[in-house]
XYZ file of C-alpha atoms in Angstrom:
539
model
C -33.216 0.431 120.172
C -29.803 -0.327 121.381
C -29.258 0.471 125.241
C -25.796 0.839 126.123
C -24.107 1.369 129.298
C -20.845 3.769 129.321
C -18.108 2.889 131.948
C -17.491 7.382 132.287
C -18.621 10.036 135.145
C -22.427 10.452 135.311
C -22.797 14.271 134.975
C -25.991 16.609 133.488
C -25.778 16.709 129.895
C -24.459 19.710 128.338
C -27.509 20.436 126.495
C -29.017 20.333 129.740
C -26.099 22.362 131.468
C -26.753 25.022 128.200
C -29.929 26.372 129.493
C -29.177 27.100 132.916
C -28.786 30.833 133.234
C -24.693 31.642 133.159
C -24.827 35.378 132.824
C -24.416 37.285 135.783
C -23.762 41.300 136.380
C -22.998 43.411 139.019
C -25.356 45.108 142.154
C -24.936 48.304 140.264
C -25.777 47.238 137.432
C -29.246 46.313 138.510
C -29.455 48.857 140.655
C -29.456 51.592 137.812
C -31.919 49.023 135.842
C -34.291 49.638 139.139
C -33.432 53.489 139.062
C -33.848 53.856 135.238
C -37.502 51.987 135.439
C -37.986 54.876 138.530
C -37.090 57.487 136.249
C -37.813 57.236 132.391
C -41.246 55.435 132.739
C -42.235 56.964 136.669
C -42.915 53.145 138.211
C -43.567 53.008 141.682
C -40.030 51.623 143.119
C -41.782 47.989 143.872
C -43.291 47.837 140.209
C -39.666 49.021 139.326
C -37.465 46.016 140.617
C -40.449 43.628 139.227
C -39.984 45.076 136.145
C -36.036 45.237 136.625
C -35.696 41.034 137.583
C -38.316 40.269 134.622
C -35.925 42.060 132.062
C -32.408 40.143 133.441
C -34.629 36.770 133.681
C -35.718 37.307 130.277
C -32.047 37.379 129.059
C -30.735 34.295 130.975
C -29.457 36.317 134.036
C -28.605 34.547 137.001
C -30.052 37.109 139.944
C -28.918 34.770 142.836
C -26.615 37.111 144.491
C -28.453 40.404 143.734
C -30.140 42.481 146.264
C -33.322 42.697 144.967
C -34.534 45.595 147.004
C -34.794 49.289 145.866
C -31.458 51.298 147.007
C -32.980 54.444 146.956
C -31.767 57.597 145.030
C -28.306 57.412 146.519
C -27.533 54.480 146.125
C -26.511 51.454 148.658
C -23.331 52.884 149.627
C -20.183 50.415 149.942
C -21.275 46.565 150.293
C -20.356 45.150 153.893
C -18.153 42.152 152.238
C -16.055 44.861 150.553
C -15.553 46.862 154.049
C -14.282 43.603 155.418
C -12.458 43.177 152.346
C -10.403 46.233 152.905
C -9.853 45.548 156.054
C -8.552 42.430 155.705
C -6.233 43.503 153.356
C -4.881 46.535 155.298
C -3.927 43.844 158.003
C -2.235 41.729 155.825
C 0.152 44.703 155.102
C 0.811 45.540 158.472
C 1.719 42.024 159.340
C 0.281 41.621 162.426
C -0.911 38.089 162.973
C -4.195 39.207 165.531
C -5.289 41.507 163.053
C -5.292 39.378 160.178
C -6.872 36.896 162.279
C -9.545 39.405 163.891
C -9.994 41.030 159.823
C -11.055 37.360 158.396
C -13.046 36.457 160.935
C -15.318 39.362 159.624
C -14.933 38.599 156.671
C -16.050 35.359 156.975
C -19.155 36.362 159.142
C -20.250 38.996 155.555
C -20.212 36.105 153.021
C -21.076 33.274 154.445
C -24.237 31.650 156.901
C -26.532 34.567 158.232
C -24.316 37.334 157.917
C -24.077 36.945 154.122
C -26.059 39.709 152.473
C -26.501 38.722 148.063
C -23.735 40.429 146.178
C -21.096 39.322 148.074
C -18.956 37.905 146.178
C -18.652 40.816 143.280
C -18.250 42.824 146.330
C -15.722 41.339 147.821
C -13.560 40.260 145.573
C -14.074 43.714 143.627
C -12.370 45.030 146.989
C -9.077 42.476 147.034
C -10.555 39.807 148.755
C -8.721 36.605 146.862
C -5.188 38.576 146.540
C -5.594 39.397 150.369
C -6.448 36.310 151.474
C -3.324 34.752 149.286
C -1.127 37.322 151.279
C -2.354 36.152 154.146
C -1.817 32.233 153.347
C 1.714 33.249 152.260
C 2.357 35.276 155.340
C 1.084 32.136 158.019
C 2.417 29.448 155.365
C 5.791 30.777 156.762
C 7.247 29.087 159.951
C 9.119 32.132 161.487
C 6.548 34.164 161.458
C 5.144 32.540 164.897
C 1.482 31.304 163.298
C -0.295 28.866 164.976
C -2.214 25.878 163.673
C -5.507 28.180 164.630
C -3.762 30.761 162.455
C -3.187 28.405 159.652
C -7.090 27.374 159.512
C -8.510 30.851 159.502
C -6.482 31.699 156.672
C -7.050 28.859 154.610
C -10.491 28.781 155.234
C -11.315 32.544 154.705
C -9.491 32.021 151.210
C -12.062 28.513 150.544
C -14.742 30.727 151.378
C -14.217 33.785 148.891
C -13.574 30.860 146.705
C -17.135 29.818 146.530
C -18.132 32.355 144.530
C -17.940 32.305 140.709
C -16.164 35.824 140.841
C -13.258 34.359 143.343
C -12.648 31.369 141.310
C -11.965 33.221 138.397
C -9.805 35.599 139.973
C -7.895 32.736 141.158
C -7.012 31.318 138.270
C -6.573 34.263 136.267
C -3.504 34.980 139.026
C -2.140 31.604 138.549
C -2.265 30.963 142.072
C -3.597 26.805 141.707
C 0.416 26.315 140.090
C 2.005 28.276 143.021
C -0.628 26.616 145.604
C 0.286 23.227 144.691
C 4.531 23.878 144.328
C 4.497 26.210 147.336
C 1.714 27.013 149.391
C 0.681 23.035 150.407
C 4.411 21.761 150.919
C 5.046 24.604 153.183
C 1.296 24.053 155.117
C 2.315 19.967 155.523
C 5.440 20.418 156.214
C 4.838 22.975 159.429
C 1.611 22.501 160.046
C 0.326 18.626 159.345
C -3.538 19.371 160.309
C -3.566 22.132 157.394
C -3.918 19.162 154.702
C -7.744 19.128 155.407
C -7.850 23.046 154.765
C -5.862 22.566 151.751
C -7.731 19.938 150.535
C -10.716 22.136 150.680
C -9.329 25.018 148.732
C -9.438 22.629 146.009
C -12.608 21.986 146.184
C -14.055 24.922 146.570
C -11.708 26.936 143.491
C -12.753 23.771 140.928
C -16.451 23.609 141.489
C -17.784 24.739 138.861
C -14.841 26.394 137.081
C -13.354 24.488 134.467
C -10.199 26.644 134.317
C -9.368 25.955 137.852
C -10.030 22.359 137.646
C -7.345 21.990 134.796
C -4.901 24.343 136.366
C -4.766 22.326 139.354
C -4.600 19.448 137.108
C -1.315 20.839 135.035
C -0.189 21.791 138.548
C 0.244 18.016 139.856
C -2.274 18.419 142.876
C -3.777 14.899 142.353
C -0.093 13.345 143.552
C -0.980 15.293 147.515
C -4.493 14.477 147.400
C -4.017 10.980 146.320
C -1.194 10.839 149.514
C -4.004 11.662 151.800
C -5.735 8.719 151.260
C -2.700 6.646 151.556
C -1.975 8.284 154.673
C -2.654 6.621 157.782
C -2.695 9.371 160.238
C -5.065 11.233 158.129
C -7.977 11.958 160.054
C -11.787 11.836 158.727
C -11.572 15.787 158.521
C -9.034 15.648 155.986
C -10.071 12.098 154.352
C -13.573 14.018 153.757
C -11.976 17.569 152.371
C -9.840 14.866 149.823
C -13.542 13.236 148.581
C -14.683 16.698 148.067
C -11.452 17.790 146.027
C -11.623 14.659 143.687
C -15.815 14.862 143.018
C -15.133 18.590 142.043
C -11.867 17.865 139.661
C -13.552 14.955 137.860
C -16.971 16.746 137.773
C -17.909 18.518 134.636
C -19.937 21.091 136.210
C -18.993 23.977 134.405
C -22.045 25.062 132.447
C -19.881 28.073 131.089
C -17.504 25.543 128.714
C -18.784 23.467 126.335
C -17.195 20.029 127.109
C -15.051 18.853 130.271
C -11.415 17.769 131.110
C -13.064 15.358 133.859
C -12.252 11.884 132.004
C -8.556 13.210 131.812
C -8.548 14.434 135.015
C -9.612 10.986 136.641
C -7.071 9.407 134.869
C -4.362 10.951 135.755
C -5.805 10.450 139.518
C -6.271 6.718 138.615
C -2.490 7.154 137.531
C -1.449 8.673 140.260
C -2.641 5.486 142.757
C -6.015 6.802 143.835
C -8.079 3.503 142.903
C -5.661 1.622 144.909
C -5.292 4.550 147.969
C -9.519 4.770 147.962
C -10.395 1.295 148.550
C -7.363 1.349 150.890
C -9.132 4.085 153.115
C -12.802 2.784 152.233
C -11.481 -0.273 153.896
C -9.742 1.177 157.041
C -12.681 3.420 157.937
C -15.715 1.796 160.346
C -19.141 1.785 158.481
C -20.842 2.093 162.097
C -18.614 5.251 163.368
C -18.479 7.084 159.948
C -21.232 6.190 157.772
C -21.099 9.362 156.006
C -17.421 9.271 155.321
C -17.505 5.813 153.509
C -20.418 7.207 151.688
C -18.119 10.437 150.667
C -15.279 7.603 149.833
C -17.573 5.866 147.609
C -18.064 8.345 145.662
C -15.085 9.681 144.965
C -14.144 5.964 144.199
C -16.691 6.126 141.712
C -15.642 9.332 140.122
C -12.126 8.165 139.323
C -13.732 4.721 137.770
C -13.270 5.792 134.714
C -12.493 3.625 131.737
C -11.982 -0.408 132.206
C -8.504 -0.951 133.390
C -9.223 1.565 136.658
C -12.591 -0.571 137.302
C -10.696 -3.520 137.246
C -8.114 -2.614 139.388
C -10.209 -1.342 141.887
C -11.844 -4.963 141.649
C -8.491 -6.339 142.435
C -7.891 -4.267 145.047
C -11.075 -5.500 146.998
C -13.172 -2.356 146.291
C -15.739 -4.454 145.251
C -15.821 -6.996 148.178
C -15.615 -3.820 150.078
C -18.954 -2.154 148.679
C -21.098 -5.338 148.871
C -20.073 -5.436 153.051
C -20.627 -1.692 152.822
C -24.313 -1.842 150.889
C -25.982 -4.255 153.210
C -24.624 -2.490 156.192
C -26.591 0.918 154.808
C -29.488 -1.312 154.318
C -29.286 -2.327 158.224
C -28.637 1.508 159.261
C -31.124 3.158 157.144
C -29.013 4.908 155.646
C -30.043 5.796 152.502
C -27.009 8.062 151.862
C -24.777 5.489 152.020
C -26.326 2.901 150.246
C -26.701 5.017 147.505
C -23.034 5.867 147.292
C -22.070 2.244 147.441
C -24.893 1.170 144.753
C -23.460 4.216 142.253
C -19.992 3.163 142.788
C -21.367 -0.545 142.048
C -22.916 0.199 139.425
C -19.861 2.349 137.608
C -17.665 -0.575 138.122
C -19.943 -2.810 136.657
C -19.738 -1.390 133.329
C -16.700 -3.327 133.271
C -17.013 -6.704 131.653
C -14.771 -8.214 133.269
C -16.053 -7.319 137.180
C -19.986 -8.819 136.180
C -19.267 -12.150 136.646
C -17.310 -11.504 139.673
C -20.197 -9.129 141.262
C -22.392 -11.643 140.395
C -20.319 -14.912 141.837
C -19.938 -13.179 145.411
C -23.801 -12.604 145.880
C -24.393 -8.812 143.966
C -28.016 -9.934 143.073
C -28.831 -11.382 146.069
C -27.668 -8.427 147.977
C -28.863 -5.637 145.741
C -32.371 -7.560 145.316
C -32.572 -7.371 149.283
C -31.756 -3.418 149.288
C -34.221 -3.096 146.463
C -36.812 -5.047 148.651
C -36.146 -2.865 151.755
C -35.802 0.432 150.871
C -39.036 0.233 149.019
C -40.921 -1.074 152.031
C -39.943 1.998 153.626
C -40.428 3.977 150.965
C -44.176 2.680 151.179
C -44.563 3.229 154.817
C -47.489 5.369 155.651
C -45.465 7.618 158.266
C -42.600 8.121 155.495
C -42.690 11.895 153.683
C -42.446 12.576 150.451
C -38.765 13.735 151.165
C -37.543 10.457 152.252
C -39.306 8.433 149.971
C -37.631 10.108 147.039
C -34.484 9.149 148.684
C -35.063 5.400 149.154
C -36.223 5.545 145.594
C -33.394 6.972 144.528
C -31.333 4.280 146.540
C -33.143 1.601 144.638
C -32.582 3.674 141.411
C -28.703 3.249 141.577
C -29.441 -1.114 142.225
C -31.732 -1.238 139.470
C -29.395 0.478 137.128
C -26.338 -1.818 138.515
C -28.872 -4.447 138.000
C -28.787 -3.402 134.541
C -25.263 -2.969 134.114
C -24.653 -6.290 135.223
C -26.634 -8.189 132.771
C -25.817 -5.919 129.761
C -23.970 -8.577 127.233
C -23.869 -11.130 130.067
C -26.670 -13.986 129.271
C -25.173 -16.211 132.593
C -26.083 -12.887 134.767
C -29.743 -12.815 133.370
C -29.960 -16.619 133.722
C -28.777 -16.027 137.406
C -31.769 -13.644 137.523
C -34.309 -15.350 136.480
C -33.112 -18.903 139.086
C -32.666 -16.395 142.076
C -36.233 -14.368 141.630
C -34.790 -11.087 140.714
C -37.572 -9.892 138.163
C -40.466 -9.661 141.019
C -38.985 -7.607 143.427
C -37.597 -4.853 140.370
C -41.007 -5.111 139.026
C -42.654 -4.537 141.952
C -40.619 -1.166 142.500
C -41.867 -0.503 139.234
C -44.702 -0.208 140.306
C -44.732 0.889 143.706
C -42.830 3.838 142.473
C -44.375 5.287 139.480
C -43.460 8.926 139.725
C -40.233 8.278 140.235
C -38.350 8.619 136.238
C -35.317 7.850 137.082
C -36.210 4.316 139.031
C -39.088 3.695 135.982
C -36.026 4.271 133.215
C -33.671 1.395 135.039
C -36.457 -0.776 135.587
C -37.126 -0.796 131.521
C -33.132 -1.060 130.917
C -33.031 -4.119 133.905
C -35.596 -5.818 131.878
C -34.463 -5.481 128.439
C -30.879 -6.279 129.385
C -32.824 -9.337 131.139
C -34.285 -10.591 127.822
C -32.140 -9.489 124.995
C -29.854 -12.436 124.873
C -31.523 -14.432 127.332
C -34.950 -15.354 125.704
C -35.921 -17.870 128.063
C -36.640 -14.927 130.718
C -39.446 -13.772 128.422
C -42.178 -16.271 130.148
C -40.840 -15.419 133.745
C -40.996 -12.029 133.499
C -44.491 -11.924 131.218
C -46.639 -14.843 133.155
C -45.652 -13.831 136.893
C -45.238 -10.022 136.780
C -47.143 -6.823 135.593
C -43.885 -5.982 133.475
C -45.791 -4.803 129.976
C -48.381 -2.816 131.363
C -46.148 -1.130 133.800
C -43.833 -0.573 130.985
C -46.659 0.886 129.179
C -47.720 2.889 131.811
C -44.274 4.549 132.374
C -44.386 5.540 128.452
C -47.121 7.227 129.444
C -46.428 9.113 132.507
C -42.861 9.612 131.911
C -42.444 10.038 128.117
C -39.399 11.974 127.765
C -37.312 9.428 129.939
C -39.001 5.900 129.355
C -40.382 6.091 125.844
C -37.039 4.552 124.209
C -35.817 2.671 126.588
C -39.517 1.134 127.687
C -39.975 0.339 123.936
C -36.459 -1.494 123.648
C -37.771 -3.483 126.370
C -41.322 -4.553 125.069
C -39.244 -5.248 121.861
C -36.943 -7.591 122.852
C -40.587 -9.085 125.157
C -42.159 -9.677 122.242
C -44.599 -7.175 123.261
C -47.662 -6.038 120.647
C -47.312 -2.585 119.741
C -44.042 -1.964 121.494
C -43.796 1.580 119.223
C -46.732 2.385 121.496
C -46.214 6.281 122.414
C -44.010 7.427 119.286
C -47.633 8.509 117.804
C -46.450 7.391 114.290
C -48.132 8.672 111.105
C -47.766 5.584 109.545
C -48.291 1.754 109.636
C -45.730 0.069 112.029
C -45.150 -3.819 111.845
C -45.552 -5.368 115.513
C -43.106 -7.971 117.154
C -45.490 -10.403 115.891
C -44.733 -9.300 112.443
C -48.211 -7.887 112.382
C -48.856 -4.074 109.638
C -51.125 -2.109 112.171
C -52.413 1.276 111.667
C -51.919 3.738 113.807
C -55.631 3.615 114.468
C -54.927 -0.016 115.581
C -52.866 1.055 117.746
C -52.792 2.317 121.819
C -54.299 -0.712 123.271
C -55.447 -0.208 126.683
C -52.391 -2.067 129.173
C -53.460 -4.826 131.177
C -51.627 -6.787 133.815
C -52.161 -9.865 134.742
C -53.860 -8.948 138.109
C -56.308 -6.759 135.630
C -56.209 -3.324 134.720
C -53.578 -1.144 135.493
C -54.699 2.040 136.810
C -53.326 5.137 134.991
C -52.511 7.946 138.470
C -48.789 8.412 138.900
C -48.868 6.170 142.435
């Protein structure tokens, strides 16, 4: 078993991505479905939609924004978003800045928060909404036509919202518009009206999640250069900084589970070449932990995203992201906030997959720090007033350590030796086992302690003689097979465990670590720690 660690964008795997259900049709569509059950086979109109979302779910139909209600033998009648589309349209013709500004506040109110009714967005943009709401950016984007900041905002956030749908994004693209947004539309917004950025920044985001199209359009287009200028801007406010984080997560996110593979590596390149490793940990560095917790967590992460390949992860060593995270991780710790200790543990962890930053994460106290996060969020997570809710997210916090953990002493035998002198194994262990339902914090453990081990044999008695490790690894085989099975193996392996192949069920002899033929009936010993038996329940 050889456990690797790649320096690239964590994102679901496409295989993963593949079965998620991508096709979608319209609110007529199902509507005649319903009608046709009615008809042809004389269902009762309840039995009828039943019937109706069974069939569409069968074929991979994604029925999220479908009224699933009977419309009755006349049908629905126009949607509400489509009414408000028209209208919104008609007032862009006329020109007159109050109407256009009264017409997308309605249409605002039909597809999004309480007023948003499912089908909205076929609705809608069926009706004109994305060409109207360009008309209407086009109309305020121009300075002699009198609009007002307020003016500016409506407009460019009625456009994000129709944008949240699938159907909008496509629409968008299809009209070219991320080309003429990026040459036109955002020069003419900064230029007359410098608050906009934070608006544009958030049309971004919201045309490139999940649309692979956009997110390269906008990429041909240039937009990282303006993005990457709001983080270098000192004026820009934490509205604007936090509209930026969203554009760059969704550009260098392969989220798209319509397209079979993803432009995000080359899109966080050319980020990383347009100065964004340098112009994050800039801003990550100006903003106060203690006033804006959340926006150094959004920072974080889209400092991670853009880490890359080795050269950005070093540069953004150089540039003091990493000092910066390791102030920024305790200081979560202190808060509670799990949030942003996370962030700053992922973005650890991504630029430790860079050889050359372990030894320096290591030399400024990275164990020592992510040990004591490790320690504390798990003693919460164990409180007996803490919900299951927030207990999955302090695991998850002490996920991301583990895994830097990991990352730090893959191919680096000084970093496991610094383990094993500064009592790292006990505390990772003891998650281990604190935390046994929990698949992803169970799969780092088993990579921490084969990483620990590999080239750093004289770890094996520490880990064996003063922690639980084998029977915990063992037990996570067990519970979590489809995620711990390899890399739990790798890890008895390289422990010199008996019967490390434990949980493959092979059909055939297999020769132990001791260089032992067993059976298979020999094998599937019972794990024991060395405070006795581990007990097999989940916690």
């Amino acid at each position: 078993f050889w456990i690797s660690h790649f320096v690239a964008p964590r994102r679901p795997h496409r295989t993963d991505m593949a079965v998620k259900m991508t096709r979608r049709i319209t609110q007529e569509a199902f509507d005649e479905c319903v009608q046709g059950n009615i008809d042809d086979f004389e269902m009762e109109p309840d039995e009828a939609v039943e019937e109706a979302v069974k069939e569409f779910e069968l074929q991979g139909v994604d029925l999220s924004q479908i009224d699933k209600t009977y419309a009755g033998p006349d049908g629905r009648g126009e949607h509400p978003a489509a009414a408000a589309a028209r209208a919104h349209d008609a007032a862009v013709e006329e020109g007159d800045l109050r109407g256009i500004a009264d017409t997308a506040r309605a249409l605002r109110e039909c597809v999004s928060g309480e007023g948003a009714t499912p089908g909205w967005g076929s609705a809608c943009v069926g009706a004109g909404a994305v060409q109207a709401c360009w008309r209407a950016c086009e109309r305020v984007a121009d300075g002699a036509a009198g609009a007002s900041s307020d003016d500016v905002a409506d407009a460019m956030q009625t456009l994000a919202l129709v944008l949240s749908c699938d159907e909008g994004r496509d629409t968008f693209v299809s009209l070219r518009h991320p080309m003429n947004f990026v040459a036109a539309l955002w020069p003419a917004f900064a230029s007359t009206h410098p608050k906009s950025v934070a608006e544009c920044c958030a049309v971004v985001a919201a045309a490139c999640t999940r649309n692979e199209a956009c997110k390269g359009a906008f990429i041909k287009a240039g937009v990282e250069t303006p993005l990457v200028a709001v983080f270098v801007d000192a004026a820009s406010d934490a509205h604007a900084l936090r509209h930026a984080c969203a554009a760059v997560k969704a550009l260098t996110t392969g989220d798209d589970p319509r397209e079979p593979a993803s432009g995000a590596f080359t899109h966080a390149r050319a980020f990383a070449k347009a100065g964004a490793a340098s112009a994050l940990c800039v801003s990550l560095t100006r903003v106060d932990a203690s006033e804006d917790p959340g926006l150094c967590a959004s920072l974080a992460a889209a400092l991670k995203h853009v880490a890359v390949n080795d050269d950005i992860c070093k540069e953004i060593a150089e540039r003091g992201g990493v000092a910066r995270l390791l102030e920024l991780l305790p200081a979560g710790c202190a808060a509670g906030d799990a949030k942003l200790a996370r962030a700053c543990a992922a973005c650890l962890r991504q630029l430790a997959g860079s050889d050359g930053n372990k030894s320096l994460i290591v030399n400024a106290g990275g164990l020592a720090v992510l040990t004591h996060v490790v320690n504390v969020f798990g003693a919460r997570a164990g409180d007996a007033t803490c919900g299951d809710a927030d207990a999955n997210r302090f695991h998850s916090v002490q996920e991301q350590c583990v895994g830097c953990l990991a990352a730090l002493l893959l191919k680096n035998p000084e970093g496991a030796a610094r383990c094993g002198a500064e009592g790292v194994f006990e505390p990772v262990v003891d998650a281990m086992s604190r935390a046994r339902a929990h698949k992803g914090l169970q799969r780092q453990c088993a990579m921490f302690l084969r990483n620990a081990v590999v080239r750093t044999p004289e770890n094996v008695p520490l880990i064996l003689n003063n922690t639980d490790a084998e029977a915990l690894l063992r037990l996570s085989k067990k519970n979590h097979p489809k995620e711990c099975v390899d890399v739990a193996s790798a890890a008895m392996r390289d422990l010199g465990c008996d019967n490390y192949n434990e949980g493959w069920r092979p059909t055939t002899a297999v020769m132990g670590a001791d260089g032992v033929v067993r059976t298979p009936e020999e094998l599937g010993d019972e794990p024991v720690g060395v405070n006795g038996p581990i007990p097999e329940d989940d916690e």
